[in-house]
CSV table of C-alpha atoms (C1' of nucleotides) in Angstrom, one decimal:
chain,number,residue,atom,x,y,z
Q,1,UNK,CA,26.6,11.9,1.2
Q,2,UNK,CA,23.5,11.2,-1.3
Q,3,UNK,CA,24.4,8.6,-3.8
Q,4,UNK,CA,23.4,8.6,-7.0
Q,5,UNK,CA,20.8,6.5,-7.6
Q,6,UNK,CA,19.7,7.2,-10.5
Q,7,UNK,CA,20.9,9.6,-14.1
Q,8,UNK,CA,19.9,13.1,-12.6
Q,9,UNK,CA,22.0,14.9,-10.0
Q,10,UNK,CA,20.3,16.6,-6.8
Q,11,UNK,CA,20.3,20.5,-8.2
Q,12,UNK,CA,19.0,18.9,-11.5
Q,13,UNK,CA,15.6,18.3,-10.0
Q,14,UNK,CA,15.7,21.6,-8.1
Q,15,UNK,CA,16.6,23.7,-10.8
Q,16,UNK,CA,15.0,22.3,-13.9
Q,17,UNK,CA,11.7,23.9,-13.3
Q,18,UNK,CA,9.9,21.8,-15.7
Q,19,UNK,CA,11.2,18.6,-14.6
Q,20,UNK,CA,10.6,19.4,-10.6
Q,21,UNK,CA,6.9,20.8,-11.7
Q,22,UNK,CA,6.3,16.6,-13.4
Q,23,UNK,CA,8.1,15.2,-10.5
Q,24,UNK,CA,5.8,16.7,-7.9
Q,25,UNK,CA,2.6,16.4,-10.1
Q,26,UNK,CA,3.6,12.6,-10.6
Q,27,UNK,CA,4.1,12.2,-6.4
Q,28,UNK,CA,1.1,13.8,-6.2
Q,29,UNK,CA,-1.2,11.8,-8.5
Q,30,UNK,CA,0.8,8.8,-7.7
Q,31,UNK,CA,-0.2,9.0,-4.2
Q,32,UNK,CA,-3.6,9.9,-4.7
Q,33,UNK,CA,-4.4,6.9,-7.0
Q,34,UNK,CA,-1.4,4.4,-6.6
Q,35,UNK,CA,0.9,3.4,-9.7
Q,36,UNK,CA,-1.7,1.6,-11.9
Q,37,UNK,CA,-4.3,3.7,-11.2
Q,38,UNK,CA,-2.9,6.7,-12.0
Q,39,UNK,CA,-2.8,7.3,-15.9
Q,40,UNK,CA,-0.3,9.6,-18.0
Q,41,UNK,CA,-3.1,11.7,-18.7
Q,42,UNK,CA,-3.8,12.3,-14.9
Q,43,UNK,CA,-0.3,13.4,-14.5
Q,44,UNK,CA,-0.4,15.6,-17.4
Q,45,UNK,CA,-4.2,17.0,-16.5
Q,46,UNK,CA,-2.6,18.1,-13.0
Q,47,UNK,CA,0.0,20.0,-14.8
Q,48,UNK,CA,-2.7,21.9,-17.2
Q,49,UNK,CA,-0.6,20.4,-19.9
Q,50,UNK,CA,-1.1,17.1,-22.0
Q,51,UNK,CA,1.3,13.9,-22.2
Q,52,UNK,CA,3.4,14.8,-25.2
Q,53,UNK,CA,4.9,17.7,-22.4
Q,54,UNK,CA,5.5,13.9,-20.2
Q,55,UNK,CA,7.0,11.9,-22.7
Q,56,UNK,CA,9.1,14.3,-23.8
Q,57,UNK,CA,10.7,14.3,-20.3
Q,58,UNK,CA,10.6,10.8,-19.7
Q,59,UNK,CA,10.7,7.6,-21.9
Q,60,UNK,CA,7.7,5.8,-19.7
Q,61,UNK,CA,5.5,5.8,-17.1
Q,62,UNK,CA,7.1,3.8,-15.4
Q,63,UNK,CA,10.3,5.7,-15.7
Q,64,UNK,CA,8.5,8.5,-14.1
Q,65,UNK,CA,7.3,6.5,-11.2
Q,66,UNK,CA,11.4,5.4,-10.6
Q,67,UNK,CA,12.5,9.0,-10.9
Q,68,UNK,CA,9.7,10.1,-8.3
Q,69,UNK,CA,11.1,7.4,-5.9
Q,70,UNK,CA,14.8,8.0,-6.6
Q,71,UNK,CA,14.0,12.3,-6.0
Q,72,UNK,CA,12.2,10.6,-2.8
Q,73,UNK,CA,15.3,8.7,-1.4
Q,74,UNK,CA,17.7,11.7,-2.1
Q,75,UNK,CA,15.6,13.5,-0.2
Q,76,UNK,CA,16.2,11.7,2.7
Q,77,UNK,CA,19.6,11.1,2.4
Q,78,UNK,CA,20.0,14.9,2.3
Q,79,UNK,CA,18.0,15.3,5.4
Q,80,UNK,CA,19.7,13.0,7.7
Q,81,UNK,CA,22.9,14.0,6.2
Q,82,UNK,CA,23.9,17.0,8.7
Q,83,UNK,CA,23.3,14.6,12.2
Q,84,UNK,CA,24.7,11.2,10.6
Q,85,UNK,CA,28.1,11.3,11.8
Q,86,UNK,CA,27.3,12.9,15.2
Q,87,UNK,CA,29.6,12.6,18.4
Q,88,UNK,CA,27.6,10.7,21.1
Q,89,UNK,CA,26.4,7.4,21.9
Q,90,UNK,CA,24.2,5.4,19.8
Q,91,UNK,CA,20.9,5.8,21.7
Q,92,UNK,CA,20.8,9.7,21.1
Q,93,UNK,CA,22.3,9.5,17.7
Q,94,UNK,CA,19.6,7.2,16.8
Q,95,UNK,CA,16.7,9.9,18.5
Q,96,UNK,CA,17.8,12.6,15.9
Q,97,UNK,CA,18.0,10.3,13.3
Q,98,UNK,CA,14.6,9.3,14.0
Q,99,UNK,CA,13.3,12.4,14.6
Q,100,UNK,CA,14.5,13.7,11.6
Q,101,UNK,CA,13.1,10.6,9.2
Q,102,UNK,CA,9.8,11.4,11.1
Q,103,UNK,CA,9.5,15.0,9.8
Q,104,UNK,CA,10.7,14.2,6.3
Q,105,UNK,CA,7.9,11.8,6.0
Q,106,UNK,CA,5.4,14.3,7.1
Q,107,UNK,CA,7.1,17.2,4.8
Q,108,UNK,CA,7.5,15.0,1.8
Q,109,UNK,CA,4.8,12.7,2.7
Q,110,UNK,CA,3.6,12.0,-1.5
Q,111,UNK,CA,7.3,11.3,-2.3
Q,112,UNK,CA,7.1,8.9,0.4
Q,113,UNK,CA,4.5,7.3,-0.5
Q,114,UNK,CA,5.9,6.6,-3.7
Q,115,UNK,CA,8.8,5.2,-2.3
Q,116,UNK,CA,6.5,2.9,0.0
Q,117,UNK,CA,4.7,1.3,-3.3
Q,118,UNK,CA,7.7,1.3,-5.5
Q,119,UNK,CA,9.4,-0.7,-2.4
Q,120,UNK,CA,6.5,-2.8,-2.3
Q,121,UNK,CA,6.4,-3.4,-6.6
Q,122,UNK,CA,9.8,-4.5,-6.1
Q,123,UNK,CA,9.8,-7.2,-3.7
Q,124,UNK,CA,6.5,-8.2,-5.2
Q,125,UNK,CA,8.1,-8.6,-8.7
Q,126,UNK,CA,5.4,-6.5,-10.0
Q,127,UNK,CA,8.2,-5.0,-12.9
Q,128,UNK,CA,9.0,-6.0,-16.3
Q,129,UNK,CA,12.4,-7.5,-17.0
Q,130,UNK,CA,13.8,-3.9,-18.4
Q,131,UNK,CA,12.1,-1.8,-15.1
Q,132,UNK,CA,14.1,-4.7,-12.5
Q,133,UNK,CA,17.0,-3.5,-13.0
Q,134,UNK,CA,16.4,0.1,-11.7
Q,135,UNK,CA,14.3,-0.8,-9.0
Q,136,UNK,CA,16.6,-3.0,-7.9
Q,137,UNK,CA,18.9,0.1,-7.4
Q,138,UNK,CA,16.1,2.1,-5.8
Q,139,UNK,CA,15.4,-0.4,-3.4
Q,140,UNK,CA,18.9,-1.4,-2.9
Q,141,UNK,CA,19.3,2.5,-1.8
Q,142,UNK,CA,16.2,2.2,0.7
Q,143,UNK,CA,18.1,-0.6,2.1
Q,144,UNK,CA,21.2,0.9,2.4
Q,145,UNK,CA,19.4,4.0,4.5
Q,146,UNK,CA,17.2,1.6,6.1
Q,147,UNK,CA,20.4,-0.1,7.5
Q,148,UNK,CA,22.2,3.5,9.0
Q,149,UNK,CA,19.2,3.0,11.3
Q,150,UNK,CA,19.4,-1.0,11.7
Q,151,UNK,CA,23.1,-0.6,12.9
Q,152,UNK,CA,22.6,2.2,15.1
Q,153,UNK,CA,19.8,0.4,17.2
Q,154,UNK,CA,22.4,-2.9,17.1
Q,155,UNK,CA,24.9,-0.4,18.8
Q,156,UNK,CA,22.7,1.1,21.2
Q,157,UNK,CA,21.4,-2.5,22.2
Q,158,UNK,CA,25.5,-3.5,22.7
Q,159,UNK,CA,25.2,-0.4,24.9
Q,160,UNK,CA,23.1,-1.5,27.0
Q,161,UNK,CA,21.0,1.3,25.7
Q,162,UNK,CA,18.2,-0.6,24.0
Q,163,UNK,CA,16.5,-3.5,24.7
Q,164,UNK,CA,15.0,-6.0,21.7
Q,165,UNK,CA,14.9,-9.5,20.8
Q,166,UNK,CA,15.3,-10.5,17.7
Q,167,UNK,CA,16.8,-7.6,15.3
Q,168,UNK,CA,15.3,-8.5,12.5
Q,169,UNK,CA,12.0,-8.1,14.0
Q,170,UNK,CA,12.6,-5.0,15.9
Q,171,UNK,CA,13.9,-3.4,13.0
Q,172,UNK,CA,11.1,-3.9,10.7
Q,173,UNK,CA,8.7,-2.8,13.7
Q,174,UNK,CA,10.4,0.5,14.3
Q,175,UNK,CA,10.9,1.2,10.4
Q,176,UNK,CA,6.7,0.6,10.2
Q,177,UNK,CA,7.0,3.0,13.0
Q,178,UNK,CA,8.9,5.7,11.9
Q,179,UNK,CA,7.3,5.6,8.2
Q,180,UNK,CA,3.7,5.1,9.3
Q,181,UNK,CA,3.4,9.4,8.9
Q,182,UNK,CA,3.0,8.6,5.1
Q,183,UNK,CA,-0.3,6.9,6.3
Q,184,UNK,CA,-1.9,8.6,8.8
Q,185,UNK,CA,-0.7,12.0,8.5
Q,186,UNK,CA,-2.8,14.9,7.0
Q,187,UNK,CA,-2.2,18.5,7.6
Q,188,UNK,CA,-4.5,20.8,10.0
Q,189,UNK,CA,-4.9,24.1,9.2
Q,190,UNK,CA,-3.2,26.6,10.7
Q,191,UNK,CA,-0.5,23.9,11.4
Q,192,UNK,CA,3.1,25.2,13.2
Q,193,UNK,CA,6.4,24.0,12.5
Q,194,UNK,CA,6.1,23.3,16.2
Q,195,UNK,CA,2.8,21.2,16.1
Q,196,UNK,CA,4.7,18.8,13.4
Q,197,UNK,CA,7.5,18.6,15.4
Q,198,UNK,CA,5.6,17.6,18.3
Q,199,UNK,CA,4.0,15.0,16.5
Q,200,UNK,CA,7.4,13.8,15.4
Q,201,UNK,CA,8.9,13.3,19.1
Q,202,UNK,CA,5.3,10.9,20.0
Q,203,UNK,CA,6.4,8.9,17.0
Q,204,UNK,CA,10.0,8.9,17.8
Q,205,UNK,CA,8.8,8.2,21.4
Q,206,UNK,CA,6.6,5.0,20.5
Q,207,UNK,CA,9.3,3.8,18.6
Q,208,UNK,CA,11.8,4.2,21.2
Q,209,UNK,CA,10.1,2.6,24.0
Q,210,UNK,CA,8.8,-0.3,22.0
Q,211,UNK,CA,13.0,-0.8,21.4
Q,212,UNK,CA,13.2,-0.5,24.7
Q,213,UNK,CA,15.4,2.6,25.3
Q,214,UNK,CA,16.5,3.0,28.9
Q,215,UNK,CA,14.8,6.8,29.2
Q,216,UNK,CA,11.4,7.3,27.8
Q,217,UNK,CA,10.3,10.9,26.9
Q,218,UNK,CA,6.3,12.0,26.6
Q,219,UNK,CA,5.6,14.8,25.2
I,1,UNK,CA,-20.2,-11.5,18.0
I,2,UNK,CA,-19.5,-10.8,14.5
I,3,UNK,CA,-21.7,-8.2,12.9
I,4,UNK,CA,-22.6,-8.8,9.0
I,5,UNK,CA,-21.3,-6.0,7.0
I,6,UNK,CA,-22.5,-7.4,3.6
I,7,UNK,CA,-25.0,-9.6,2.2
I,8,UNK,CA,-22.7,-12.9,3.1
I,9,UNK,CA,-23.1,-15.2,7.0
I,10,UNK,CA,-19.9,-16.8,8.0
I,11,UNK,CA,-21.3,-20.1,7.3
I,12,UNK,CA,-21.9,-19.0,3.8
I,13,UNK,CA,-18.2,-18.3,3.3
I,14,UNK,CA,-17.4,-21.4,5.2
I,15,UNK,CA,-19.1,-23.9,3.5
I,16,UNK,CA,-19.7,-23.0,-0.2
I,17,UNK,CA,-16.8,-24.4,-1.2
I,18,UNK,CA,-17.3,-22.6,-4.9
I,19,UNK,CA,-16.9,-19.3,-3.5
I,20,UNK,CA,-14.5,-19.7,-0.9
I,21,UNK,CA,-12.1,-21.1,-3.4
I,22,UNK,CA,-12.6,-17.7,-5.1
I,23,UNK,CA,-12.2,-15.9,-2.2
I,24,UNK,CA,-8.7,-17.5,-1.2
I,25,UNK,CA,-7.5,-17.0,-4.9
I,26,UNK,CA,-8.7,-13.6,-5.2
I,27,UNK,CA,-7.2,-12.7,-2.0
I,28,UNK,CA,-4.0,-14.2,-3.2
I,29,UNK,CA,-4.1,-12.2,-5.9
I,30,UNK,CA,-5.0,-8.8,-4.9
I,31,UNK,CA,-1.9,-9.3,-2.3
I,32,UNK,CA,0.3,-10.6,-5.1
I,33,UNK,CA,-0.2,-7.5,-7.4
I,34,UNK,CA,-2.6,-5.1,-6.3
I,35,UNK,CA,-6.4,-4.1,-6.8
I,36,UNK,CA,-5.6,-2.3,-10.3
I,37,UNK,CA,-2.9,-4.7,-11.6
I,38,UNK,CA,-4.6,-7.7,-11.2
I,39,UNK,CA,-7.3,-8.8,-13.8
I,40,UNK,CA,-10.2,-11.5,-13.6
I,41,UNK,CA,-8.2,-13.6,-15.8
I,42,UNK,CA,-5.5,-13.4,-13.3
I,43,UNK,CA,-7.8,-15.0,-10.6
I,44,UNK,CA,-8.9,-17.1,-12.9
I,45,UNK,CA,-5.9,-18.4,-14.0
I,46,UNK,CA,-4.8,-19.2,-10.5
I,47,UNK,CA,-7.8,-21.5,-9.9
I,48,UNK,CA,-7.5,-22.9,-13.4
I,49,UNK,CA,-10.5,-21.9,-14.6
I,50,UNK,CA,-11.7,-19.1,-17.2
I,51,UNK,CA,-13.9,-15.6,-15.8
I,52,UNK,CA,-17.2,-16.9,-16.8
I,53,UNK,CA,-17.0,-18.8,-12.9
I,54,UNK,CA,-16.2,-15.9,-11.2
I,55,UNK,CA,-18.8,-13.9,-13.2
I,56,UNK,CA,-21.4,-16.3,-12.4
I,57,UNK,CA,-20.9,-15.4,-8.5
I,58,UNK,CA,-19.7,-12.0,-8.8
I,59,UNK,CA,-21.3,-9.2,-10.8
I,60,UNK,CA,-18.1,-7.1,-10.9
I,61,UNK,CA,-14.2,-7.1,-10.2
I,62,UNK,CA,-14.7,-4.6,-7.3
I,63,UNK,CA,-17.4,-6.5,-5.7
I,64,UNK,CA,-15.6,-9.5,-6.3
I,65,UNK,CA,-12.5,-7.2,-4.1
I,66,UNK,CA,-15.3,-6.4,-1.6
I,67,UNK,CA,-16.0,-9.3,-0.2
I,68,UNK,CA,-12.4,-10.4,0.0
I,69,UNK,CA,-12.6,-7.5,2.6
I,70,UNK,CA,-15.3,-8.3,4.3
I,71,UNK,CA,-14.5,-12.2,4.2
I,72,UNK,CA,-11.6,-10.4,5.9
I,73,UNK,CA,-13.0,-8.4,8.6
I,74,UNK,CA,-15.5,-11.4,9.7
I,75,UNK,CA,-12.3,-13.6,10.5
I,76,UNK,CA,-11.1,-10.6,12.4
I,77,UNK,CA,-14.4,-10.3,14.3
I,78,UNK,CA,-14.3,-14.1,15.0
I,79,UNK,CA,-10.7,-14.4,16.2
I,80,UNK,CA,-11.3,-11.5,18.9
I,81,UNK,CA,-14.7,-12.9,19.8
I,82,UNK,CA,-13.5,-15.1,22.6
I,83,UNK,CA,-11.2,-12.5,24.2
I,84,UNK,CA,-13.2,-9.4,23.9
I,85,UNK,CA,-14.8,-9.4,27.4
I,86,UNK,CA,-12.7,-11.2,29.4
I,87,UNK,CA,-12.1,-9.9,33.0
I,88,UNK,CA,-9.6,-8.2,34.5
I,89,UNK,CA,-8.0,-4.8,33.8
I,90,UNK,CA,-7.2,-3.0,30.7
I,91,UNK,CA,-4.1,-3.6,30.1
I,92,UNK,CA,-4.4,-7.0,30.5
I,93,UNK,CA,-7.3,-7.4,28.1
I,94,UNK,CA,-5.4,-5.0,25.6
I,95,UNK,CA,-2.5,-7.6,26.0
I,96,UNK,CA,-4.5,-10.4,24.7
I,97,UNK,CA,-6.4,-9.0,22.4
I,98,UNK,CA,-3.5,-7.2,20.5
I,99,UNK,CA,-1.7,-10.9,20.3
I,100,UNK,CA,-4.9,-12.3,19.1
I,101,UNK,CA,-4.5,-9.5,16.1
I,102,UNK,CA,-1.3,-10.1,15.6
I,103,UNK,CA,-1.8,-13.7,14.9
I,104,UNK,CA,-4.7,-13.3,12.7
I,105,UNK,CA,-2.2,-11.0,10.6
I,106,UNK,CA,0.5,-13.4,10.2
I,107,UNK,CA,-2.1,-16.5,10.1
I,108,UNK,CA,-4.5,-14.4,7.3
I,109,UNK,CA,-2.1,-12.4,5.7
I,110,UNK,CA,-3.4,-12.3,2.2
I,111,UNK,CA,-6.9,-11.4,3.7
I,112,UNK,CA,-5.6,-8.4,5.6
I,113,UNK,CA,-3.6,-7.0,3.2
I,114,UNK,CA,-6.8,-6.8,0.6
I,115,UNK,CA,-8.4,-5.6,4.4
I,116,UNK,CA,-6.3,-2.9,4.2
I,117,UNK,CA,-5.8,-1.5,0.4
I,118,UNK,CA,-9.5,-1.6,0.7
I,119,UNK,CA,-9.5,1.1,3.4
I,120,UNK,CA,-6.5,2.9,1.7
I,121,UNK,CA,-9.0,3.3,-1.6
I,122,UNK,CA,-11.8,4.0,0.5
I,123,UNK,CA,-10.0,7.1,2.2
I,124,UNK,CA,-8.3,7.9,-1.4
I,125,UNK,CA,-12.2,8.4,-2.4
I,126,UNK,CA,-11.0,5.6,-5.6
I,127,UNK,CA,-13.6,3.9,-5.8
I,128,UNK,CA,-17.1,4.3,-8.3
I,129,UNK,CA,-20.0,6.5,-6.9
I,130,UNK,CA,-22.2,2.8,-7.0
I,131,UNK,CA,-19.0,1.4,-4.7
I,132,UNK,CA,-18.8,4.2,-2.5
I,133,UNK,CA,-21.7,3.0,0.0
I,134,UNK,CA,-20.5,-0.7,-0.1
I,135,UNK,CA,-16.8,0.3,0.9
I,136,UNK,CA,-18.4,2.7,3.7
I,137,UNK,CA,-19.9,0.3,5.2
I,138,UNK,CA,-16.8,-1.9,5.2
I,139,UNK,CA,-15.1,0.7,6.1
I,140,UNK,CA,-16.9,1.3,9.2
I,141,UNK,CA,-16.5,-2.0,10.0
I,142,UNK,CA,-13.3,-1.7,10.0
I,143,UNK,CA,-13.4,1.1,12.1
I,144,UNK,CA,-15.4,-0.4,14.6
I,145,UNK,CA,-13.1,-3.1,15.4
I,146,UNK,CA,-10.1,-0.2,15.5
I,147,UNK,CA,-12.4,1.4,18.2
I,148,UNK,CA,-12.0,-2.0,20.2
I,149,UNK,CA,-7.9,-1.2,20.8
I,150,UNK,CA,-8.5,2.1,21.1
I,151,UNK,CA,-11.1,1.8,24.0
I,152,UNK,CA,-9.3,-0.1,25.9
I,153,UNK,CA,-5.9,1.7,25.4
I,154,UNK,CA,-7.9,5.0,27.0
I,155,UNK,CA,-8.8,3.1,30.1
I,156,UNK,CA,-5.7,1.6,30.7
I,157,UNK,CA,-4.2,5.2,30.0
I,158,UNK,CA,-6.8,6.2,32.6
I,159,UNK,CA,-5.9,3.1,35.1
I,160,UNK,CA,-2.5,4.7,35.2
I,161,UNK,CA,-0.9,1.7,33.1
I,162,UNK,CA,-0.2,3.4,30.4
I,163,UNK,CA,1.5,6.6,29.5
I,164,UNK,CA,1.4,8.2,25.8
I,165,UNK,CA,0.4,11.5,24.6
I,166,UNK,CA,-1.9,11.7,22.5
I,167,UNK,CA,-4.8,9.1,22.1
I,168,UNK,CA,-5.2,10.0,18.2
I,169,UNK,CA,-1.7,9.1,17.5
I,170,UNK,CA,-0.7,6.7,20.1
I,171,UNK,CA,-4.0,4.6,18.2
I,172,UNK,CA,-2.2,5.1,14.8
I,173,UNK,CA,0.6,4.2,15.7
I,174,UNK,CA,-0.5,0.8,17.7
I,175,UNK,CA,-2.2,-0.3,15.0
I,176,UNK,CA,0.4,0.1,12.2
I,177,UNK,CA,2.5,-1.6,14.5
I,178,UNK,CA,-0.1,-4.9,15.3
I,179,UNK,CA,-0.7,-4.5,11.4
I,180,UNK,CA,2.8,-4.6,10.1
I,181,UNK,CA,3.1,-8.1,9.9
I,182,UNK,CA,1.5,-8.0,6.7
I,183,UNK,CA,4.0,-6.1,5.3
I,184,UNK,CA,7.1,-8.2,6.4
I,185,UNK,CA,5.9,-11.7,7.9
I,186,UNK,CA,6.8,-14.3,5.6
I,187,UNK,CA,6.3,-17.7,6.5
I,188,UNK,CA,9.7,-19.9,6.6
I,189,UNK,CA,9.9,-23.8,5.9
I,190,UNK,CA,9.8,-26.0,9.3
I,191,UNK,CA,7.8,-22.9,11.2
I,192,UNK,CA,6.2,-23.8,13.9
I,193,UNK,CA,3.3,-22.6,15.9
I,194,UNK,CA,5.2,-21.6,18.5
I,195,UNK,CA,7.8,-19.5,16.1
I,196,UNK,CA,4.4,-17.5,15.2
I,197,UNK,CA,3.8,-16.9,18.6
I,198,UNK,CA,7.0,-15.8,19.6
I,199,UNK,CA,7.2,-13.0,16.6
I,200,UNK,CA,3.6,-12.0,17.5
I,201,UNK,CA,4.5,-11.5,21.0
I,202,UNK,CA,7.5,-9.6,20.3
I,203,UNK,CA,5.5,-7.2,18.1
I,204,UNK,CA,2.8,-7.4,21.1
I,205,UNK,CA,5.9,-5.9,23.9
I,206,UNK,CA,6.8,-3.3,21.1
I,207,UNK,CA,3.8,-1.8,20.7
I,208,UNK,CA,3.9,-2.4,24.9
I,209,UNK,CA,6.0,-0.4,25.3
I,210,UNK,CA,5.5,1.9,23.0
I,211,UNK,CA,2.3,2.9,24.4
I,212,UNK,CA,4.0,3.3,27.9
I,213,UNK,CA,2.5,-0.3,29.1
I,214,UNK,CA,3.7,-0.4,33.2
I,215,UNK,CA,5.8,-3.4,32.6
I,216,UNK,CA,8.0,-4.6,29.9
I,217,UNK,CA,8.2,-7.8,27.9
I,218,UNK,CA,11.0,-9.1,26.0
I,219,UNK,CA,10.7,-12.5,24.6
W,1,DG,C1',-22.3,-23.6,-13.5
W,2,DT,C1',-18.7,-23.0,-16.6
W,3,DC,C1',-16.6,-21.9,-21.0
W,4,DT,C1',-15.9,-19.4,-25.5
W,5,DA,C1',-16.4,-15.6,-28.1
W,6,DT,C1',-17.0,-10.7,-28.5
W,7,DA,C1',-18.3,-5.7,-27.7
W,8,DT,C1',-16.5,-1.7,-25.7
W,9,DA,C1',-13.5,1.4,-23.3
W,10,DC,C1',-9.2,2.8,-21.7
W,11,DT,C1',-4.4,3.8,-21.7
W,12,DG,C1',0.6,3.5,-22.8
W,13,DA,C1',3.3,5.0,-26.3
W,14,DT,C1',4.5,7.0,-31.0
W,15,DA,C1',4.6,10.3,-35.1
W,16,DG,C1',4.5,14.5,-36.8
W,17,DA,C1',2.6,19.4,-36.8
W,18,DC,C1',3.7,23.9,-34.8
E,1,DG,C1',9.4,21.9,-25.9
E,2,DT,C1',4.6,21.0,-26.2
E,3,DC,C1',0.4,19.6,-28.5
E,4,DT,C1',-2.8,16.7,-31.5
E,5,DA,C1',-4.0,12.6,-33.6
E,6,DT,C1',-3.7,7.8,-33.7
E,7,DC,C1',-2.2,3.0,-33.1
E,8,DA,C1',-1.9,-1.2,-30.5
E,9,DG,C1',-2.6,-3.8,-26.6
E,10,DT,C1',-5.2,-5.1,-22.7
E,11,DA,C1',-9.1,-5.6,-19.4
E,12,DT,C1',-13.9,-5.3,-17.8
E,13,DA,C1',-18.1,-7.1,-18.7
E,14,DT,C1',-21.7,-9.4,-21.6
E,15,DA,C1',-24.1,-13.0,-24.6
E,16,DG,C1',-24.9,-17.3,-25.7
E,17,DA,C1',-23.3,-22.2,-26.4
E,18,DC,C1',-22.7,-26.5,-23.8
DNA sequence: GTCTATATACTGATAGAC
DNA sequence: GTCTATCAGTATATAGAC
């Protein structure tokens, strides 16, 4: 189930028409520029439109920003959703899992990214005192998903399934991992679903191995 | 042996103690809050002075940025210089060369991270037509020293050492994973240098493994 | 070499027309 | 619901005193 995060419901942002259009233009420049960088006017330029269309919408920019990162996380608690509570041992509930974060990252890679610097404004206290509040409910959502995938490599290690030292560490090495898409990632022309998903099973792959999962799969 | 990517020798950065001292708060800085967010009177502030002594050595706020990068890359350059041509296989070379990286990360942390928002605006093309030939320079530095890993990952691939698909993406992905320290590392009271070691070297049999590596280590 | 003004530009946000 | 005009605050960079 996708907790709310935030005011707006999931089929608010996919039905309002104008408000998706912002969202994706604000991901979009967001990405492209970063948080400060990226002015109001930019946004609203993208759109073909100016920022009174914005602020009618949202309050602040930096409202905006948080609702881009909240549409982000829903996102992927939507797509892990159908294989989170599959039968099976940990090890290969943890591989779909995986697989599944990697190929949201590369399909929603500008939400992403605003999740990644909105993470990062948060634990660097880059907020003011009204914002800290709501990103501390953002991030406190990225930690809750982050942990579906801390617990399930803790099971597969009681398994016998994975091999790590410290958990801490190895989680934060395979969450670099499985995000790094947002990064690196740029689409080829004439790109398959196929050819993203075989990207997605190297990542899953790396990330598996490096936890020291009994079977290793190259593809 | 380091190469000189702008107009500033190691010993220069070393020994005037004027500049160096900007350097390190700069660095601080630009970790702290970002290229955009912070402000010469931010690095200013930190060092208790006003901008007119960081004007007097830097003509501008992104050369200022600049050289925090490149200041960055030399100490990259430096720490590998001993263990780039070592003897021995691949692999083995790979093994100590990646730990050297990952200890330079943890050790230089604000340096690196400037290191890499640098290359993130230089790919995100935000940065001023006059910039553009400075940060491609950088840039290539940078890229250079990538090409160091990826080398040797190819012939230990072709030693039969290591087993990963794709070069392109196994490289990404080792490096995001050697890099991350910069993202999570923080140093806690009593730490010794033998606690660094032991989380570099655990990040070192991740990406191990990862990329396939023969043997496993798990410290 | 460092500091204190100050010029200049930009941008987040608001008010009111349509 | 969107646009135009405008205000206020802030930040880069400069000029000139000390």
């Amino acid at each position: 189930m996708a907790p709310k995060v935030g005011e707006y419901r999931v089929d608010q942002y996919a039905t309002d028409g104008s408000r998706a259009a912002i969202l994706e233009a604000a991901a979009r420049c967001f990405t492209e520029r970063g948080y400060d960088a990226t002015s109001i006017d930019d946004v609203a330029r993208s759109l073909g439109a100016t920022k009174g269309r914005i602020y009618h919408h949202y309050p602040s920019k930096a409202d905006l920003f948080a609702d881009v990162f909240r549409a982000g996380m829903e996102m992927n608690y939507a797509a892990i959703e159908p294989v989170r509570d599959l039968p099976g041992k940990a090890l290969g509930r943890w591989r779909t899992l995986a697989f599944t974060h990697v190929v949201q990252m590369i399909r929603r890679r500008t939400f992403q990214r605003v999740v990644w610097e909105g993470t990062e404004m948060y634990l660097r206290g880059a907020t003011t005192p009204q914002q800290r509040s709501t990103f501390a409910a953002l991030h406190e959502s990225r930690s809750r998903y982050g942990a579906i995938f801390r617990q399930t490599i803790a099971e597969a290690k009681k398994d016998g399934d994975m091999r790590f030292g410290s958990l801490g560490i190895a989680n934060q090495l395979m969450l670099v991992t499985l995000n790094s898409p947002i990064f690196w990632y740029s689409p080829r022309p004439g790109e398959t679903r196929d050819d993203i998903d075989d990207i997605a099973w190297q990542v899953v792959a790396f990330a598996a191995s490096g936890l020291g999962a009994s079977e290793g799969e190259f593809r």
